Amino acid sequence: MNYQLYELLFLFAVYGVLGWFGSICMLALSNGRYPSRKICKGPCSTACGTGAILILLAPSLAGNSLFGVFGIGVAVGLTVEVLSVVVINLLSGEKRIALRWYHPIVFGVCAVVLVFHLNPLLTAVIRWLPPWINLLLLLMFWIWYISALIDGISDFLNYRKKKKTITFSPDSE
């Protein structure tokens, strides 16, 4: 499927929010609490949005077969997972998150649902909306997203800076 730039930006926004919601639910069920371990402050997962766009641009490599799309989803999921772990751990200066063996498999399953079911419907809705609504929604999302991303990165860097300035003296015990 061929996409216009505005469609890819819109799809990133929708899949980033859906991915955030899904990952929060999965982590809350497995950990029993609401985790906050991402770079962007607010309800958007950069990793899920980016992964979804990569998956949508790659089905021609898979020949639109179920197993091919699943394989691409696993490969993209593994790549996004590794990059996320490296970036978040580097920004925070400590090991805040670790690789989970099942995340790429979840990405593969989500890729199949995305390519064969969800994306055709969502793309039709985006193309059906009047251009001025698309523009308004995109501007609102991307202004918010960029500010939330900058705020989240600065929080990580401030955390790292605070962690370095805290020193323990033997007399304080």
Coordinates of N, CA and C in Angstrom, one line a residue:
M1 N 0.8 -1.2 0.0 CA 0.0 0.0 0.0 C 0.9 1.2 0.0
N2 N 0.6 2.2 -0.8 CA 1.3 3.4 -0.9 C 0.7 4.4 0.1
Y3 N 1.6 5.1 0.8 CA 1.1 6.1 1.8 C 1.7 7.5 1.5
Q4 N 0.8 8.5 1.8 CA 1.3 9.9 1.7 C 2.0 10.2 3.1
L5 N 2.8 11.2 3.1 CA 3.5 11.6 4.4 C 2.5 11.8 5.5
Y6 N 1.4 12.6 5.2 CA 0.4 12.9 6.3 C -0.2 11.6 6.9
E7 N -0.4 10.6 6.0 CA -1.0 9.3 6.5 C 0.0 8.6 7.4
L8 N 1.3 8.6 7.0 CA 2.3 8.0 7.9 C 2.4 8.7 9.3
L9 N 2.3 10.0 9.2 CA 2.4 10.8 10.5 C 1.1 10.5 11.3
F10 N 0.0 10.4 10.7 CA -1.2 10.1 11.4 C -1.2 8.6 12.0
L11 N -0.7 7.7 11.1 CA -0.6 6.3 11.6 C 0.4 6.1 12.7
F12 N 1.5 6.9 12.7 CA 2.4 6.9 13.8 C 1.7 7.3 15.1
A13 N 0.9 8.3 15.0 CA 0.2 8.9 16.2 C -0.7 7.8 16.7
V14 N -1.6 7.3 15.9 CA -2.6 6.3 16.4 C -1.9 5.0 16.9
Y15 N -0.9 4.5 16.2 CA -0.3 3.3 16.6 C 0.6 3.5 17.9
G16 N 1.2 4.7 18.0 CA 1.9 5.0 19.2 C 1.1 5.0 20.4
V17 N -0.1 5.6 20.3 CA -1.1 5.6 21.4 C -1.6 4.2 21.7
L18 N -2.0 3.5 20.7 CA -2.5 2.1 20.9 C -1.4 1.2 21.5
G19 N -0.2 1.4 21.0 CA 1.0 0.6 21.5 C 1.3 1.0 23.0
W20 N 1.2 2.2 23.3 CA 1.4 2.7 24.7 C 0.3 2.0 25.6
F21 N -1.0 2.1 25.1 CA -2.0 1.5 25.9 C -1.8 0.0 26.1
G22 N -1.5 -0.7 25.0 CA -1.3 -2.2 25.1 C -0.1 -2.5 26.0
S23 N 1.0 -1.8 25.9 CA 2.2 -2.1 26.7 C 1.9 -1.8 28.2
I24 N 1.2 -0.7 28.4 CA 0.9 -0.4 29.8 C 0.0 -1.5 30.4
C25 N -1.0 -1.9 29.7 CA -1.9 -3.0 30.2 C -1.1 -4.3 30.4
M26 N -0.2 -4.6 29.4 CA 0.6 -5.9 29.6 C 1.5 -5.8 30.8
L27 N 2.2 -4.6 31.0 CA 3.1 -4.5 32.1 C 2.3 -4.4 33.4
A28 N 1.2 -3.7 33.4 CA 0.4 -3.6 34.7 C -0.1 -5.0 35.1
L29 N -0.5 -5.8 34.1 CA -1.0 -7.2 34.5 C 0.1 -8.1 35.0
S30 N 1.3 -7.9 34.4 CA 2.4 -8.8 34.8 C 3.1 -8.3 36.0
N31 N 3.1 -7.0 36.3 CA 3.8 -6.4 37.4 C 2.9 -6.0 38.6
G32 N 1.6 -5.9 38.3 CA 0.6 -5.5 39.3 C 0.6 -4.1 39.6
R33 N 1.2 -3.2 38.8 CA 1.3 -1.8 39.0 C 1.4 -1.1 37.7
Y34 N 1.2 0.2 37.7 CA 1.4 1.1 36.5 C 2.8 1.5 36.3
P35 N 3.5 1.0 35.3 CA 4.9 1.3 35.1 C 5.1 2.6 34.3
S36 N 6.1 3.4 34.6 CA 6.4 4.6 33.9 C 7.9 4.5 33.5
R37 N 8.2 4.0 32.3 CA 9.6 3.7 32.0 C 9.9 4.1 30.6
K38 N 9.2 5.1 30.1 CA 9.4 5.4 28.7 C 10.0 6.8 28.5
I39 N 10.4 7.2 27.4 CA 11.0 8.5 27.1 C 10.0 9.6 27.0
C40 N 8.9 9.3 26.2 CA 7.9 10.4 26.0 C 7.0 10.4 27.2
K41 N 6.7 11.6 27.7 CA 5.8 11.7 28.8 C 4.4 11.8 28.2
G42 N 3.5 11.0 28.6 CA 2.2 11.0 28.1 C 1.9 9.7 27.3
P43 N 0.7 9.6 26.8 CA 0.2 8.4 26.2 C 0.6 8.1 24.8
C44 N 1.9 7.9 24.6 CA 2.4 7.6 23.3 C 3.7 6.8 23.4
S45 N 3.8 5.7 22.7 CA 5.0 4.9 22.7 C 5.7 5.1 21.4
T46 N 6.9 5.8 21.5 CA 7.7 6.1 20.3 C 8.1 4.7 19.6
A47 N 8.4 3.8 20.4 CA 8.9 2.5 19.9 C 7.7 1.8 19.1
C48 N 6.5 1.8 19.7 CA 5.4 1.1 19.0 C 5.0 1.9 17.7
G49 N 5.0 3.2 17.8 CA 4.7 4.0 16.6 C 5.7 3.8 15.5
T50 N 6.9 3.8 15.8 CA 8.0 3.6 14.8 C 8.0 2.2 14.3
G51 N 7.8 1.2 15.2 CA 7.7 -0.2 14.8 C 6.5 -0.4 13.8
A52 N 5.4 0.2 14.1 CA 4.2 0.0 13.2 C 4.5 0.6 11.9
I53 N 5.1 1.7 11.8 CA 5.4 2.3 10.5 C 6.4 1.4 9.7
L54 N 7.4 0.9 10.4 CA 8.3 0.0 9.7 C 7.7 -1.2 9.2
I55 N 6.8 -1.8 10.0 CA 6.0 -3.0 9.6 C 5.1 -2.7 8.4
L56 N 4.5 -1.5 8.4 CA 3.6 -1.2 7.3 C 4.4 -0.9 6.0
L57 N 5.6 -0.5 6.1 CA 6.4 -0.2 4.9 C 7.1 -1.5 4.4
A58 N 7.1 -2.6 5.2 CA 7.9 -3.8 4.8 C 7.1 -4.9 4.3
P59 N 5.7 -4.9 4.3 CA 5.0 -6.2 3.8 C 5.4 -6.6 2.4
S60 N 5.8 -5.7 1.6 CA 6.2 -6.1 0.2 C 7.4 -7.1 0.3
L61 N 8.2 -7.0 1.4 CA 9.3 -7.9 1.5 C 8.8 -9.3 1.9
A62 N 7.7 -9.3 2.6 CA 7.1 -10.6 3.1 C 6.1 -11.2 2.1
G63 N 5.8 -10.5 1.0 CA 4.9 -11.0 0.1 C 3.5 -11.1 0.6
N64 N 3.2 -10.3 1.6 CA 1.8 -10.3 2.2 C 1.4 -11.7 2.7
S65 N 2.3 -12.5 3.1 CA 1.9 -13.8 3.7 C 1.8 -13.7 5.2
L66 N 1.0 -14.5 5.8 CA 0.8 -14.4 7.2 C 2.1 -14.6 8.0
F67 N 2.9 -15.7 7.6 CA 4.1 -16.0 8.3 C 5.2 -14.9 7.9
G68 N 5.2 -14.4 6.7 CA 6.1 -13.4 6.4 C 5.9 -12.1 7.2
V69 N 4.7 -11.7 7.3 CA 4.4 -10.5 8.1 C 4.7 -10.7 9.6
F70 N 4.4 -11.9 10.1 CA 4.8 -12.3 11.4 C 6.3 -12.2 11.6
G71 N 7.1 -12.7 10.7 CA 8.5 -12.7 10.8 C 9.1 -11.3 10.7
I72 N 8.5 -10.5 9.9 CA 9.0 -9.1 9.8 C 8.6 -8.4 11.1
G73 N 7.4 -8.7 11.7 CA 7.0 -8.1 13.0 C 8.0 -8.5 14.1
V74 N 8.4 -9.8 14.1 CA 9.3 -10.2 15.1 C 10.7 -9.5 14.9
A75 N 11.2 -9.4 13.7 CA 12.4 -8.7 13.4 C 12.4 -7.3 13.8
V76 N 11.3 -6.6 13.4 CA 11.2 -5.2 13.8 C 11.0 -5.0 15.3
G77 N 10.2 -5.9 15.9 CA 10.1 -5.9 17.4 C 11.4 -6.0 18.1
L78 N 12.2 -7.0 17.7 CA 13.5 -7.2 18.3 C 14.4 -6.0 18.1
T79 N 14.4 -5.4 16.9 CA 15.2 -4.2 16.7 C 14.8 -3.1 17.5
V80 N 13.5 -2.8 17.5 CA 12.9 -1.7 18.3 C 13.2 -1.9 19.8
E81 N 13.0 -3.1 20.3 CA 13.2 -3.5 21.7 C 14.7 -3.2 22.1
V82 N 15.6 -3.7 21.3 CA 17.0 -3.5 21.6 C 17.4 -2.0 21.6
L83 N 16.9 -1.3 20.6 CA 17.2 0.2 20.5 C 16.6 0.9 21.7
S84 N 15.3 0.6 22.1 CA 14.7 1.2 23.2 C 15.5 1.0 24.5
V85 N 15.9 -0.3 24.7 CA 16.6 -0.6 25.9 C 17.9 0.2 26.0
V86 N 18.6 0.2 24.9 CA 19.9 0.9 24.8 C 19.7 2.4 25.1
V87 N 18.8 3.1 24.4 CA 18.6 4.5 24.5 C 18.1 4.9 25.9
I88 N 17.1 4.2 26.5 CA 16.6 4.5 27.8 C 17.7 4.3 28.9
N89 N 18.4 3.2 28.8 CA 19.4 2.9 29.8 C 20.6 3.9 29.6
L90 N 20.9 4.3 28.4 CA 22.0 5.3 28.3 C 21.5 6.7 28.8
L91 N 20.3 7.1 28.5 CA 19.8 8.4 28.9 C 19.7 8.4 30.4
S92 N 19.3 7.4 31.1 CA 19.1 7.4 32.5 C 20.4 7.1 33.3
G93 N 21.4 6.5 32.6 CA 22.7 6.2 33.3 C 22.6 5.0 34.1
E94 N 21.6 4.2 34.0 CA 21.5 3.0 34.8 C 20.6 2.0 34.0
K95 N 20.6 0.8 34.5 CA 19.8 -0.2 33.8 C 18.3 -0.1 34.4
R96 N 17.5 0.6 33.6 CA 16.1 0.8 34.0 C 15.2 -0.2 33.4
I97 N 15.5 -0.6 32.2 CA 14.7 -1.6 31.5 C 15.6 -2.7 31.0
A98 N 15.0 -3.9 30.7 CA 15.8 -5.0 30.2 C 15.0 -5.6 29.0
L99 N 15.7 -6.4 28.2 CA 15.0 -7.1 27.1 C 14.1 -8.1 27.7
R100 N 13.0 -8.3 27.1 CA 12.0 -9.3 27.4 C 11.9 -10.2 26.2
W101 N 12.0 -11.5 26.4 CA 12.0 -12.4 25.3 C 10.7 -12.5 24.5
Y102 N 9.6 -12.1 25.2 CA 8.3 -12.3 24.5 C 7.9 -11.0 23.8
H103 N 8.5 -9.9 24.0 CA 8.1 -8.6 23.3 C 8.2 -8.8 21.7
P104 N 9.3 -9.3 21.2 CA 9.3 -9.5 19.7 C 8.1 -10.4 19.2
I105 N 7.8 -11.4 20.0 CA 6.7 -12.3 19.6 C 5.4 -11.5 19.6
V106 N 5.2 -10.7 20.6 CA 4.0 -9.9 20.7 C 3.9 -8.9 19.5
F107 N 5.1 -8.3 19.2 CA 5.2 -7.5 18.0 C 4.8 -8.2 16.7
G108 N 5.2 -9.5 16.6 CA 4.9 -10.3 15.4 C 3.4 -10.5 15.3
V109 N 2.7 -10.9 16.4 CA 1.3 -11.0 16.4 C 0.6 -9.7 16.1
C110 N 1.1 -8.6 16.7 CA 0.5 -7.3 16.4 C 0.7 -6.9 15.0
A111 N 1.8 -7.3 14.4 CA 2.0 -7.0 13.0 C 1.0 -7.7 12.1
V112 N 0.6 -8.9 12.4 CA -0.4 -9.6 11.6 C -1.7 -8.9 11.7
V113 N -2.1 -8.6 12.9 CA -3.4 -7.9 13.2 C -3.4 -6.5 12.5
L114 N -2.2 -5.8 12.6 CA -2.1 -4.5 12.0 C -2.2 -4.5 10.5
V115 N -1.4 -5.4 9.8 CA -1.4 -5.4 8.4 C -2.7 -5.9 7.8
F116 N -3.3 -7.0 8.3 CA -4.4 -7.6 7.7 C -5.8 -7.1 8.2
H117 N -5.8 -6.5 9.3 CA -7.1 -6.1 9.9 C -7.3 -4.6 10.2
L118 N -6.4 -4.1 11.1 CA -6.6 -2.8 11.6 C -6.2 -1.7 10.6
N119 N -5.0 -1.8 9.9 CA -4.6 -0.8 9.1 C -5.4 -0.5 7.9
P120 N -6.0 -1.5 7.2 CA -6.9 -1.1 6.1 C -8.1 -0.3 6.5
L121 N -8.6 -0.6 7.7 CA -9.7 0.2 8.2 C -9.3 1.6 8.6
L122 N -8.2 1.7 9.3 CA -7.7 3.0 9.7 C -7.3 3.9 8.6
T123 N -6.6 3.3 7.6 CA -6.2 4.1 6.4 C -7.5 4.6 5.7
A124 N -8.5 3.8 5.6 CA -9.7 4.3 4.9 C -10.3 5.4 5.7
V125 N -10.3 5.4 7.0 CA -10.9 6.5 7.8 C -10.1 7.7 7.6
I126 N -8.7 7.6 7.6 CA -7.9 8.8 7.4 C -8.1 9.4 6.1
R127 N -8.2 8.6 5.0 CA -8.5 9.1 3.7 C -9.9 9.7 3.5
W128 N -10.8 9.2 4.3 CA -12.2 9.7 4.3 C -12.3 11.1 4.9
L129 N -11.5 11.4 5.9 CA -11.6 12.6 6.7 C -11.2 13.8 5.7
P130 N -11.9 14.9 5.9 CA -11.5 16.1 5.1 C -10.0 16.5 5.5
P131 N -9.3 17.1 4.5 CA -7.9 17.4 4.7 C -7.7 18.4 5.9
W132 N -8.6 19.3 6.1 CA -8.4 20.3 7.2 C -8.5 19.6 8.6
I133 N -9.3 18.6 8.7 CA -9.4 17.8 9.9 C -8.1 17.0 10.2
N134 N -7.6 16.4 9.1 CA -6.3 15.7 9.2 C -5.2 16.7 9.6
L135 N -5.1 17.8 9.0 CA -4.1 18.8 9.3 C -4.2 19.3 10.8
L136 N -5.4 19.6 11.2 CA -5.6 20.0 12.6 C -5.2 18.9 13.6
L137 N -5.7 17.7 13.4 CA -5.3 16.6 14.3 C -3.8 16.4 14.3
L138 N -3.2 16.4 13.1 CA -1.8 16.2 13.1 C -1.0 17.3 13.8
L139 N -1.4 18.5 13.6 CA -0.7 19.6 14.3 C -0.8 19.5 15.8
M140 N -2.0 19.2 16.2 CA -2.3 19.1 17.7 C -1.4 17.9 18.2
F141 N -1.4 16.8 17.6 CA -0.6 15.7 18.1 C 0.8 15.9 18.1
W142 N 1.4 16.4 16.9 CA 2.8 16.5 16.8 C 3.4 17.7 17.7
I143 N 2.6 18.7 17.9 CA 3.1 19.8 18.8 C 3.1 19.2 20.2
W144 N 2.1 18.5 20.6 CA 2.1 17.8 21.9 C 3.2 16.8 22.0
Y145 N 3.4 16.0 21.0 CA 4.3 14.8 21.1 C 5.7 15.4 21.2
I146 N 6.1 16.3 20.4 CA 7.5 16.8 20.4 C 7.8 17.5 21.8
S147 N 6.8 18.2 22.3 CA 7.0 18.8 23.7 C 7.1 17.7 24.7
A148 N 6.3 16.7 24.7 CA 6.3 15.6 25.6 C 7.6 14.8 25.5
L149 N 8.1 14.6 24.3 CA 9.4 13.9 24.1 C 10.6 14.7 24.6
I150 N 10.6 16.0 24.4 CA 11.7 16.8 24.9 C 11.6 16.9 26.4
D151 N 10.4 17.0 27.0 CA 10.2 17.0 28.5 C 10.7 15.6 29.1
G152 N 10.4 14.5 28.4 CA 10.8 13.2 28.9 C 12.3 13.0 28.8
I153 N 12.9 13.4 27.7 CA 14.3 13.3 27.6 C 15.0 14.2 28.7
S154 N 14.5 15.4 28.9 CA 15.2 16.3 29.9 C 15.0 15.7 31.3
D155 N 13.9 15.0 31.6 CA 13.7 14.3 32.9 C 14.8 13.2 33.0
F156 N 15.0 12.4 32.0 CA 16.0 11.4 32.1 C 17.4 12.0 32.3
L157 N 17.7 13.1 31.6 CA 19.0 13.7 31.8 C 19.2 14.3 33.1
N158 N 18.1 15.0 33.6 CA 18.2 15.5 35.0 C 18.3 14.5 36.0
Y159 N 17.6 13.3 35.9 CA 17.8 12.2 36.8 C 19.2 11.7 36.8
R160 N 19.8 11.6 35.6 CA 21.2 11.2 35.5 C 22.1 12.1 36.2
K161 N 21.9 13.4 36.0 CA 22.7 14.5 36.6 C 22.6 14.4 38.2
K162 N 21.3 14.3 38.7 CA 21.1 14.2 40.1 C 21.8 13.0 40.7
K163 N 21.7 11.9 40.0 CA 22.3 10.7 40.5 C 23.8 10.8 40.6
K164 N 24.5 11.6 39.7 CA 25.9 11.8 39.8 C 26.3 12.7 40.9
T165 N 25.4 13.6 41.3 CA 25.8 14.6 42.3 C 25.6 14.1 43.7
I166 N 24.8 13.0 43.8 CA 24.6 12.5 45.2 C 25.8 11.6 45.6
T167 N 26.4 12.0 46.6 CA 27.6 11.3 47.1 C 27.3 10.9 48.6
F168 N 27.8 9.8 48.9 CA 27.6 9.3 50.3 C 29.0 9.4 51.0
S169 N 28.9 10.0 52.2 CA 30.1 10.1 53.0 C 30.0 9.0 54.1
P170 N 31.1 8.6 54.6 CA 31.1 7.5 55.6 C 30.5 8.1 56.9
D171 N 30.5 9.4 57.1 CA 29.9 10.0 58.4 C 28.4 10.0 58.4
S172 N 27.8 9.9 57.2 CA 26.3 10.0 57.1 C 25.6 8.8 57.6
E173 N 26.3 7.7 57.8 CA 25.6 6.5 58.2 C 25.5 6.5 59.7

